[in-house]
Amino acid sequence: MRNRIKEYREKKGISQGELADLCNVSRQTINAIENNKYDPSLQLAFNLSKTLGVKIDNLFLSGEEI
Amino acid sequence: MSTRKIGAIIIGAATLIVIGYSIFKIITGKEVGFNEVIVIGTLLMMFFSAITWGNKEEKDGILLEEELGQRITEESSKISYFILLFFILAAVAADKLINGTINVFLLGILGLAMIILPFVEFLVAKKYQ
């Protein structure tokens, strides 16, 4: 599942490590999600959406949008 | 250097020492058996754990308790199960080829190993039905 986490994280001016701390995961998890190597759970997706202040459907792209 | 890396170096060095000592024992004709296998196995287990999992305090590496860590554990458990099954099958075949007999205990373990996964899956699936 493609996502725009990197784009919104950079807009907010925070590093992968800072986002990881805010979502209570490791920096490696954020890196894996940003590089589409790992699809997060619904709970983590909601956490990311809340932390970045972006609607979840704007953060994650469905197949048709790719 | 992080605690994880220091730990991995110490455990790695200890493993090499024990492996070296075991090789020395084999060369000098001494018996190598249960103790060596268990010690080397335990040290390698600790070494791979140390190089795989990170430390929450030091923010170094993937954490075992986070969801990516859990995913890694799940995937590797399934892969490990099939690799282990293959090795047990190979051990039964090797015993038959080399000794001309079939080790009943090993065959029993092979049979048990073949049904353990589907049986546990059945039990876990019952929880959701």
JSON list of C-alpha atoms in Angstrom, two decimals:
[
{"chain": "A", "resi": 1, "resn": "MET", "atom": "CA", "xyz": [0.00, 0.00, 0.00]},
{"chain": "A", "resi": 2, "resn": "ARG", "atom": "CA", "xyz": [1.55, 3.29, -1.11]},
{"chain": "A", "resi": 3, "resn": "ASN", "atom": "CA", "xyz": [1.56, 6.20, 1.32]},
{"chain": "A", "resi": 4, "resn": "ARG", "atom": "CA", "xyz": [2.46, 9.85, 1.66]},
{"chain": "A", "resi": 5, "resn": "ILE", "atom": "CA", "xyz": [3.96, 9.66, 5.14]},
{"chain": "A", "resi": 6, "resn": "LYS", "atom": "CA", "xyz": [7.35, 10.99, 4.06]},
{"chain": "A", "resi": 7, "resn": "GLU", "atom": "CA", "xyz": [5.73, 13.93, 2.28]},
{"chain": "A", "resi": 8, "resn": "TYR", "atom": "CA", "xyz": [3.58, 14.95, 5.27]},
{"chain": "A", "resi": 9, "resn": "ARG", "atom": "CA", "xyz": [6.37, 14.26, 7.78]},
{"chain": "A", "resi": 10, "resn": "GLU", "atom": "CA", "xyz": [8.71, 16.58, 5.88]},
{"chain": "A", "resi": 11, "resn": "LYS", "atom": "CA", "xyz": [5.95, 19.21, 5.62]},
{"chain": "A", "resi": 12, "resn": "LYS", "atom": "CA", "xyz": [5.65, 19.06, 9.41]},
{"chain": "A", "resi": 13, "resn": "GLY", "atom": "CA", "xyz": [9.44, 19.31, 9.68]},
{"chain": "A", "resi": 14, "resn": "ILE", "atom": "CA", "xyz": [10.01, 16.24, 11.83]},
{"chain": "A", "resi": 15, "resn": "SER", "atom": "CA", "xyz": [12.52, 13.45, 11.42]},
{"chain": "A", "resi": 16, "resn": "GLN", "atom": "CA", "xyz": [11.78, 9.72, 11.15]},
{"chain": "A", "resi": 17, "resn": "GLY", "atom": "CA", "xyz": [13.11, 9.28, 14.69]},
{"chain": "A", "resi": 18, "resn": "GLU", "atom": "CA", "xyz": [10.81, 11.98, 16.09]},
{"chain": "A", "resi": 19, "resn": "LEU", "atom": "CA", "xyz": [7.77, 10.52, 14.33]},
{"chain": "A", "resi": 20, "resn": "ALA", "atom": "CA", "xyz": [8.76, 7.08, 15.62]},
{"chain": "A", "resi": 21, "resn": "ASP", "atom": "CA", "xyz": [8.93, 8.41, 19.20]},
{"chain": "A", "resi": 22, "resn": "LEU", "atom": "CA", "xyz": [5.52, 10.08, 18.86]},
{"chain": "A", "resi": 23, "resn": "CYS", "atom": "CA", "xyz": [3.97, 6.82, 17.57]},
{"chain": "A", "resi": 24, "resn": "ASN", "atom": "CA", "xyz": [5.87, 4.61, 20.02]},
{"chain": "A", "resi": 25, "resn": "VAL", "atom": "CA", "xyz": [7.64, 2.51, 17.38]},
{"chain": "A", "resi": 26, "resn": "SER", "atom": "CA", "xyz": [11.23, 2.32, 16.17]},
{"chain": "A", "resi": 27, "resn": "ARG", "atom": "CA", "xyz": [12.72, 4.55, 13.46]},
{"chain": "A", "resi": 28, "resn": "GLN", "atom": "CA", "xyz": [13.21, 1.41, 11.36]},
{"chain": "A", "resi": 29, "resn": "THR", "atom": "CA", "xyz": [9.43, 0.82, 11.34]},
{"chain": "A", "resi": 30, "resn": "ILE", "atom": "CA", "xyz": [8.78, 4.34, 10.02]},
{"chain": "A", "resi": 31, "resn": "ASN", "atom": "CA", "xyz": [11.52, 3.87, 7.41]},
{"chain": "A", "resi": 32, "resn": "ALA", "atom": "CA", "xyz": [10.02, 0.52, 6.30]},
{"chain": "A", "resi": 33, "resn": "ILE", "atom": "CA", "xyz": [6.53, 2.05, 6.01]},
{"chain": "A", "resi": 34, "resn": "GLU", "atom": "CA", "xyz": [7.80, 5.07, 4.05]},
{"chain": "A", "resi": 35, "resn": "ASN", "atom": "CA", "xyz": [9.63, 2.78, 1.64]},
{"chain": "A", "resi": 36, "resn": "ASN", "atom": "CA", "xyz": [6.52, 0.58, 1.19]},
{"chain": "A", "resi": 37, "resn": "LYS", "atom": "CA", "xyz": [8.28, -2.44, 2.65]},
{"chain": "A", "resi": 38, "resn": "TYR", "atom": "CA", "xyz": [5.75, -2.80, 5.47]},
{"chain": "A", "resi": 39, "resn": "ASP", "atom": "CA", "xyz": [2.03, -2.09, 5.71]},
{"chain": "A", "resi": 40, "resn": "PRO", "atom": "CA", "xyz": [1.19, -0.82, 9.19]},
{"chain": "A", "resi": 41, "resn": "SER", "atom": "CA", "xyz": [-1.68, -2.12, 11.31]},
{"chain": "A", "resi": 42, "resn": "LEU", "atom": "CA", "xyz": [-4.87, -0.08, 11.45]},
{"chain": "A", "resi": 43, "resn": "GLN", "atom": "CA", "xyz": [-3.91, 1.12, 14.92]},
{"chain": "A", "resi": 44, "resn": "LEU", "atom": "CA", "xyz": [-0.52, 2.40, 13.79]},
{"chain": "A", "resi": 45, "resn": "ALA", "atom": "CA", "xyz": [-2.06, 3.91, 10.64]},
{"chain": "A", "resi": 46, "resn": "PHE", "atom": "CA", "xyz": [-4.50, 5.87, 12.86]},
{"chain": "A", "resi": 47, "resn": "ASN", "atom": "CA", "xyz": [-1.63, 6.89, 15.13]},
{"chain": "A", "resi": 48, "resn": "LEU", "atom": "CA", "xyz": [0.36, 8.18, 12.17]},
{"chain": "A", "resi": 49, "resn": "SER", "atom": "CA", "xyz": [-2.67, 9.99, 10.80]},
{"chain": "A", "resi": 50, "resn": "LYS", "atom": "CA", "xyz": [-3.35, 11.64, 14.18]},
{"chain": "A", "resi": 51, "resn": "THR", "atom": "CA", "xyz": [0.29, 12.55, 14.76]},
{"chain": "A", "resi": 52, "resn": "LEU", "atom": "CA", "xyz": [0.73, 14.08, 11.31]},
{"chain": "A", "resi": 53, "resn": "GLY", "atom": "CA", "xyz": [-2.69, 15.76, 11.47]},
{"chain": "A", "resi": 54, "resn": "VAL", "atom": "CA", "xyz": [-3.76, 14.27, 8.11]},
{"chain": "A", "resi": 55, "resn": "LYS", "atom": "CA", "xyz": [-6.88, 12.27, 7.27]},
{"chain": "A", "resi": 56, "resn": "ILE", "atom": "CA", "xyz": [-6.07, 8.58, 7.00]},
{"chain": "A", "resi": 57, "resn": "ASP", "atom": "CA", "xyz": [-7.38, 8.35, 3.42]},
{"chain": "A", "resi": 58, "resn": "ASN", "atom": "CA", "xyz": [-5.05, 11.16, 2.39]},
{"chain": "A", "resi": 59, "resn": "LEU", "atom": "CA", "xyz": [-2.10, 9.43, 4.03]},
{"chain": "A", "resi": 60, "resn": "PHE", "atom": "CA", "xyz": [-2.61, 6.01, 2.44]},
{"chain": "A", "resi": 61, "resn": "LEU", "atom": "CA", "xyz": [-3.31, 5.54, -1.24]},
{"chain": "A", "resi": 62, "resn": "SER", "atom": "CA", "xyz": [-5.60, 2.87, -2.59]},
{"chain": "A", "resi": 63, "resn": "GLY", "atom": "CA", "xyz": [-4.73, 0.83, -5.71]},
{"chain": "A", "resi": 64, "resn": "GLU", "atom": "CA", "xyz": [-6.76, 3.10, -8.04]},
{"chain": "A", "resi": 65, "resn": "GLU", "atom": "CA", "xyz": [-4.87, 6.20, -6.96]},
{"chain": "A", "resi": 66, "resn": "ILE", "atom": "CA", "xyz": [-1.42, 4.78, -7.76]},
{"chain": "B", "resi": 1, "resn": "MET", "atom": "CA", "xyz": [28.95, 2.01, 20.57]},
{"chain": "B", "resi": 2, "resn": "SER", "atom": "CA", "xyz": [25.54, 0.71, 21.70]},
{"chain": "B", "resi": 3, "resn": "THR", "atom": "CA", "xyz": [25.07, -1.95, 24.40]},
{"chain": "B", "resi": 4, "resn": "ARG", "atom": "CA", "xyz": [23.56, -4.20, 21.70]},
{"chain": "B", "resi": 5, "resn": "LYS", "atom": "CA", "xyz": [26.72, -4.06, 19.56]},
{"chain": "B", "resi": 6, "resn": "ILE", "atom": "CA", "xyz": [29.03, -4.59, 22.56]},
{"chain": "B", "resi": 7, "resn": "GLY", "atom": "CA", "xyz": [26.90, -7.56, 23.64]},
{"chain": "B", "resi": 8, "resn": "ALA", "atom": "CA", "xyz": [26.97, -9.04, 20.14]},
{"chain": "B", "resi": 9, "resn": "ILE", "atom": "CA", "xyz": [30.78, -8.72, 19.98]},
{"chain": "B", "resi": 10, "resn": "ILE", "atom": "CA", "xyz": [31.24, -10.40, 23.40]},
{"chain": "B", "resi": 11, "resn": "ILE", "atom": "CA", "xyz": [28.82, -13.25, 22.58]},
{"chain": "B", "resi": 12, "resn": "GLY", "atom": "CA", "xyz": [30.33, -13.64, 19.09]},
{"chain": "B", "resi": 13, "resn": "ALA", "atom": "CA", "xyz": [33.84, -13.90, 20.58]},
{"chain": "B", "resi": 14, "resn": "ALA", "atom": "CA", "xyz": [32.65, -16.45, 23.16]},
{"chain": "B", "resi": 15, "resn": "THR", "atom": "CA", "xyz": [31.02, -18.50, 20.38]},
{"chain": "B", "resi": 16, "resn": "LEU", "atom": "CA", "xyz": [34.22, -18.51, 18.34]},
{"chain": "B", "resi": 17, "resn": "ILE", "atom": "CA", "xyz": [36.23, -19.61, 21.41]},
{"chain": "B", "resi": 18, "resn": "VAL", "atom": "CA", "xyz": [33.84, -22.53, 22.12]},
{"chain": "B", "resi": 19, "resn": "ILE", "atom": "CA", "xyz": [33.76, -23.55, 18.42]},
{"chain": "B", "resi": 20, "resn": "GLY", "atom": "CA", "xyz": [37.58, -23.37, 18.30]},
{"chain": "B", "resi": 21, "resn": "TYR", "atom": "CA", "xyz": [37.88, -25.46, 21.46]},
{"chain": "B", "resi": 22, "resn": "SER", "atom": "CA", "xyz": [35.42, -28.05, 20.05]},
{"chain": "B", "resi": 23, "resn": "ILE", "atom": "CA", "xyz": [37.44, -28.29, 16.81]},
{"chain": "B", "resi": 24, "resn": "PHE", "atom": "CA", "xyz": [40.61, -28.70, 18.91]},
{"chain": "B", "resi": 25, "resn": "LYS", "atom": "CA", "xyz": [38.91, -31.55, 20.83]},
{"chain": "B", "resi": 26, "resn": "ILE", "atom": "CA", "xyz": [37.88, -33.26, 17.56]},
{"chain": "B", "resi": 27, "resn": "ILE", "atom": "CA", "xyz": [41.44, -32.96, 16.16]},
{"chain": "B", "resi": 28, "resn": "THR", "atom": "CA", "xyz": [42.98, -34.39, 19.35]},
{"chain": "B", "resi": 29, "resn": "GLY", "atom": "CA", "xyz": [40.54, -37.30, 19.26]},
{"chain": "B", "resi": 30, "resn": "LYS", "atom": "CA", "xyz": [38.50, -36.30, 22.32]},
{"chain": "B", "resi": 31, "resn": "GLU", "atom": "CA", "xyz": [34.77, -36.82, 22.41]},
{"chain": "B", "resi": 32, "resn": "VAL", "atom": "CA", "xyz": [32.54, -33.90, 21.38]},
{"chain": "B", "resi": 33, "resn": "GLY", "atom": "CA", "xyz": [28.89, -34.24, 22.19]},
{"chain": "B", "resi": 34, "resn": "PHE", "atom": "CA", "xyz": [25.84, -32.90, 24.04]},
{"chain": "B", "resi": 35, "resn": "ASN", "atom": "CA", "xyz": [27.58, -30.16, 26.08]},
{"chain": "B", "resi": 36, "resn": "GLU", "atom": "CA", "xyz": [29.36, -28.59, 23.11]},
{"chain": "B", "resi": 37, "resn": "VAL", "atom": "CA", "xyz": [26.25, -28.65, 20.92]},
{"chain": "B", "resi": 38, "resn": "ILE", "atom": "CA", "xyz": [24.08, -27.09, 23.64]},
{"chain": "B", "resi": 39, "resn": "VAL", "atom": "CA", "xyz": [26.65, -24.39, 24.53]},
{"chain": "B", "resi": 40, "resn": "ILE", "atom": "CA", "xyz": [27.30, -23.46, 20.88]},
{"chain": "B", "resi": 41, "resn": "GLY", "atom": "CA", "xyz": [23.55, -23.51, 20.15]},
{"chain": "B", "resi": 42, "resn": "THR", "atom": "CA", "xyz": [22.77, -21.27, 23.13]},
{"chain": "B", "resi": 43, "resn": "LEU", "atom": "CA", "xyz": [25.55, -18.80, 22.28]},
{"chain": "B", "resi": 44, "resn": "LEU", "atom": "CA", "xyz": [24.49, -18.61, 18.61]},
{"chain": "B", "resi": 45, "resn": "MET", "atom": "CA", "xyz": [20.87, -18.11, 19.69]},
{"chain": "B", "resi": 46, "resn": "MET", "atom": "CA", "xyz": [21.95, -15.19, 21.93]},
{"chain": "B", "resi": 47, "resn": "PHE", "atom": "CA", "xyz": [24.22, -13.78, 19.18]},
{"chain": "B", "resi": 48, "resn": "PHE", "atom": "CA", "xyz": [21.49, -13.73, 16.52]},
{"chain": "B", "resi": 49, "resn": "SER", "atom": "CA", "xyz": [19.06, -12.24, 19.02]},
{"chain": "B", "resi": 50, "resn": "ALA", "atom": "CA", "xyz": [21.57, -9.52, 19.90]},
{"chain": "B", "resi": 51, "resn": "ILE", "atom": "CA", "xyz": [22.22, -8.56, 16.27]},
{"chain": "B", "resi": 52, "resn": "THR", "atom": "CA", "xyz": [18.52, -8.63, 15.35]},
{"chain": "B", "resi": 53, "resn": "TRP", "atom": "CA", "xyz": [16.65, -6.83, 18.12]},
{"chain": "B", "resi": 54, "resn": "GLY", "atom": "CA", "xyz": [17.13, -3.26, 19.23]},
{"chain": "B", "resi": 55, "resn": "ASN", "atom": "CA", "xyz": [17.04, -1.55, 22.57]},
{"chain": "B", "resi": 56, "resn": "LYS", "atom": "CA", "xyz": [14.17, 0.80, 23.48]},
{"chain": "B", "resi": 57, "resn": "GLU", "atom": "CA", "xyz": [16.27, 3.03, 25.74]},
{"chain": "B", "resi": 58, "resn": "GLU", "atom": "CA", "xyz": [19.02, 3.49, 23.16]},
{"chain": "B", "resi": 59, "resn": "LYS", "atom": "CA", "xyz": [16.57, 3.70, 20.21]},
{"chain": "B", "resi": 60, "resn": "ASP", "atom": "CA", "xyz": [18.75, 1.32, 18.27]},
{"chain": "B", "resi": 61, "resn": "GLY", "atom": "CA", "xyz": [17.16, -1.20, 15.89]},
{"chain": "B", "resi": 62, "resn": "ILE", "atom": "CA", "xyz": [13.77, -2.86, 15.53]},
{"chain": "B", "resi": 63, "resn": "LEU", "atom": "CA", "xyz": [12.09, -3.68, 18.83]},
{"chain": "B", "resi": 64, "resn": "LEU", "atom": "CA", "xyz": [10.77, -7.17, 19.52]},
{"chain": "B", "resi": 65, "resn": "GLU", "atom": "CA", "xyz": [7.63, -5.84, 21.20]},
{"chain": "B", "resi": 66, "resn": "GLU", "atom": "CA", "xyz": [6.54, -3.41, 18.47]},
{"chain": "B", "resi": 67, "resn": "GLU", "atom": "CA", "xyz": [4.30, -4.51, 15.57]},
{"chain": "B", "resi": 68, "resn": "LEU", "atom": "CA", "xyz": [7.10, -4.77, 12.98]},
{"chain": "B", "resi": 69, "resn": "GLY", "atom": "CA", "xyz": [8.99, -6.97, 15.47]},
{"chain": "B", "resi": 70, "resn": "GLN", "atom": "CA", "xyz": [5.91, -9.16, 15.92]},
{"chain": "B", "resi": 71, "resn": "ARG", "atom": "CA", "xyz": [5.51, -9.43, 12.11]},
{"chain": "B", "resi": 72, "resn": "ILE", "atom": "CA", "xyz": [9.16, -10.47, 11.76]},
{"chain": "B", "resi": 73, "resn": "THR", "atom": "CA", "xyz": [8.69, -13.11, 14.49]},
{"chain": "B", "resi": 74, "resn": "GLU", "atom": "CA", "xyz": [5.53, -14.50, 12.83]},
{"chain": "B", "resi": 75, "resn": "GLU", "atom": "CA", "xyz": [7.12, -14.73, 9.37]},
{"chain": "B", "resi": 76, "resn": "SER", "atom": "CA", "xyz": [10.33, -16.28, 10.62]},
{"chain": "B", "resi": 77, "resn": "SER", "atom": "CA", "xyz": [8.45, -18.81, 12.79]},
{"chain": "B", "resi": 78, "resn": "LYS", "atom": "CA", "xyz": [6.64, -20.24, 9.76]},
{"chain": "B", "resi": 79, "resn": "ILE", "atom": "CA", "xyz": [9.81, -20.32, 7.63]},
{"chain": "B", "resi": 80, "resn": "SER", "atom": "CA", "xyz": [11.77, -21.93, 10.51]},
{"chain": "B", "resi": 81, "resn": "TYR", "atom": "CA", "xyz": [9.08, -24.59, 10.94]},
{"chain": "B", "resi": 82, "resn": "PHE", "atom": "CA", "xyz": [9.38, -25.75, 7.32]},
{"chain": "B", "resi": 83, "resn": "ILE", "atom": "CA", "xyz": [13.20, -25.64, 7.40]},
{"chain": "B", "resi": 84, "resn": "LEU", "atom": "CA", "xyz": [13.18, -27.75, 10.61]},
{"chain": "B", "resi": 85, "resn": "LEU", "atom": "CA", "xyz": [10.70, -30.19, 9.02]},
{"chain": "B", "resi": 86, "resn": "PHE", "atom": "CA", "xyz": [13.01, -30.56, 6.02]},
{"chain": "B", "resi": 87, "resn": "PHE", "atom": "CA", "xyz": [16.04, -31.20, 8.28]},
{"chain": "B", "resi": 88, "resn": "ILE", "atom": "CA", "xyz": [14.17, -33.88, 10.27]},
{"chain": "B", "resi": 89, "resn": "LEU", "atom": "CA", "xyz": [13.14, -35.55, 7.00]},
{"chain": "B", "resi": 90, "resn": "ALA", "atom": "CA", "xyz": [16.76, -35.37, 5.77]},
{"chain": "B", "resi": 91, "resn": "ALA", "atom": "CA", "xyz": [17.96, -36.88, 9.09]},
{"chain": "B", "resi": 92, "resn": "VAL", "atom": "CA", "xyz": [15.51, -39.82, 8.74]},
{"chain": "B", "resi": 93, "resn": "ALA", "atom": "CA", "xyz": [16.65, -40.35, 5.12]},
{"chain": "B", "resi": 94, "resn": "ALA", "atom": "CA", "xyz": [20.35, -40.08, 6.06]},
{"chain": "B", "resi": 95, "resn": "ASP", "atom": "CA", "xyz": [19.89, -42.61, 8.88]},
{"chain": "B", "resi": 96, "resn": "LYS", "atom": "CA", "xyz": [18.25, -45.03, 6.44]},
{"chain": "B", "resi": 97, "resn": "LEU", "atom": "CA", "xyz": [20.99, -44.52, 3.82]},
{"chain": "B", "resi": 98, "resn": "ILE", "atom": "CA", "xyz": [23.98, -44.69, 6.19]},
{"chain": "B", "resi": 99, "resn": "ASN", "atom": "CA", "xyz": [22.86, -47.20, 8.83]},
{"chain": "B", "resi": 100, "resn": "GLY", "atom": "CA", "xyz": [20.24, -49.04, 6.78]},
{"chain": "B", "resi": 101, "resn": "THR", "atom": "CA", "xyz": [17.72, -48.65, 9.62]},
{"chain": "B", "resi": 102, "resn": "ILE", "atom": "CA", "xyz": [15.01, -46.17, 10.45]},
{"chain": "B", "resi": 103, "resn": "ASN", "atom": "CA", "xyz": [15.32, -44.37, 13.78]},
{"chain": "B", "resi": 104, "resn": "VAL", "atom": "CA", "xyz": [11.90, -44.86, 15.35]},
{"chain": "B", "resi": 105, "resn": "PHE", "atom": "CA", "xyz": [12.21, -41.83, 17.66]},
{"chain": "B", "resi": 106, "resn": "LEU", "atom": "CA", "xyz": [13.29, -39.57, 14.80]},
{"chain": "B", "resi": 107, "resn": "LEU", "atom": "CA", "xyz": [10.42, -40.92, 12.66]},
{"chain": "B", "resi": 108, "resn": "GLY", "atom": "CA", "xyz": [8.04, -40.22, 15.54]},
{"chain": "B", "resi": 109, "resn": "ILE", "atom": "CA", "xyz": [9.34, -36.64, 15.76]},
{"chain": "B", "resi": 110, "resn": "LEU", "atom": "CA", "xyz": [8.89, -36.26, 11.98]},
{"chain": "B", "resi": 111, "resn": "GLY", "atom": "CA", "xyz": [5.29, -37.44, 12.21]},
{"chain": "B", "resi": 112, "resn": "LEU", "atom": "CA", "xyz": [4.62, -35.14, 15.16]},
{"chain": "B", "resi": 113, "resn": "ALA", "atom": "CA", "xyz": [6.29, -32.20, 13.42]},
{"chain": "B", "resi": 114, "resn": "MET", "atom": "CA", "xyz": [4.10, -32.73, 10.35]},
{"chain": "B", "resi": 115, "resn": "ILE", "atom": "CA", "xyz": [0.84, -32.48, 12.30]},
{"chain": "B", "resi": 116, "resn": "ILE", "atom": "CA", "xyz": [1.81, -29.82, 14.86]},
{"chain": "B", "resi": 117, "resn": "LEU", "atom": "CA", "xyz": [1.26, -26.78, 12.60]},
{"chain": "B", "resi": 118, "resn": "PRO", "atom": "CA", "xyz": [-2.15, -27.79, 11.16]},
{"chain": "B", "resi": 119, "resn": "PHE", "atom": "CA", "xyz": [-3.29, -28.91, 14.61]},
{"chain": "B", "resi": 120, "resn": "VAL", "atom": "CA", "xyz": [-2.26, -25.67, 16.31]},
{"chain": "B", "resi": 121, "resn": "GLU", "atom": "CA", "xyz": [-3.84, -23.71, 13.42]},
{"chain": "B", "resi": 122, "resn": "PHE", "atom": "CA", "xyz": [-7.06, -25.68, 14.01]},
{"chain": "B", "resi": 123, "resn": "LEU", "atom": "CA", "xyz": [-7.00, -24.83, 17.74]},
{"chain": "B", "resi": 124, "resn": "VAL", "atom": "CA", "xyz": [-6.27, -21.14, 17.10]},
{"chain": "B", "resi": 125, "resn": "ALA", "atom": "CA", "xyz": [-8.95, -20.98, 14.36]},
{"chain": "B", "resi": 126, "resn": "LYS", "atom": "CA", "xyz": [-11.52, -22.36, 16.86]},
{"chain": "B", "resi": 127, "resn": "LYS", "atom": "CA", "xyz": [-11.02, -19.19, 18.89]},
{"chain": "B", "resi": 128, "resn": "TYR", "atom": "CA", "xyz": [-12.39, -17.08, 16.04]},
{"chain": "B", "resi": 129, "resn": "GLN", "atom": "CA", "xyz": [-15.32, -19.30, 15.01]}
]
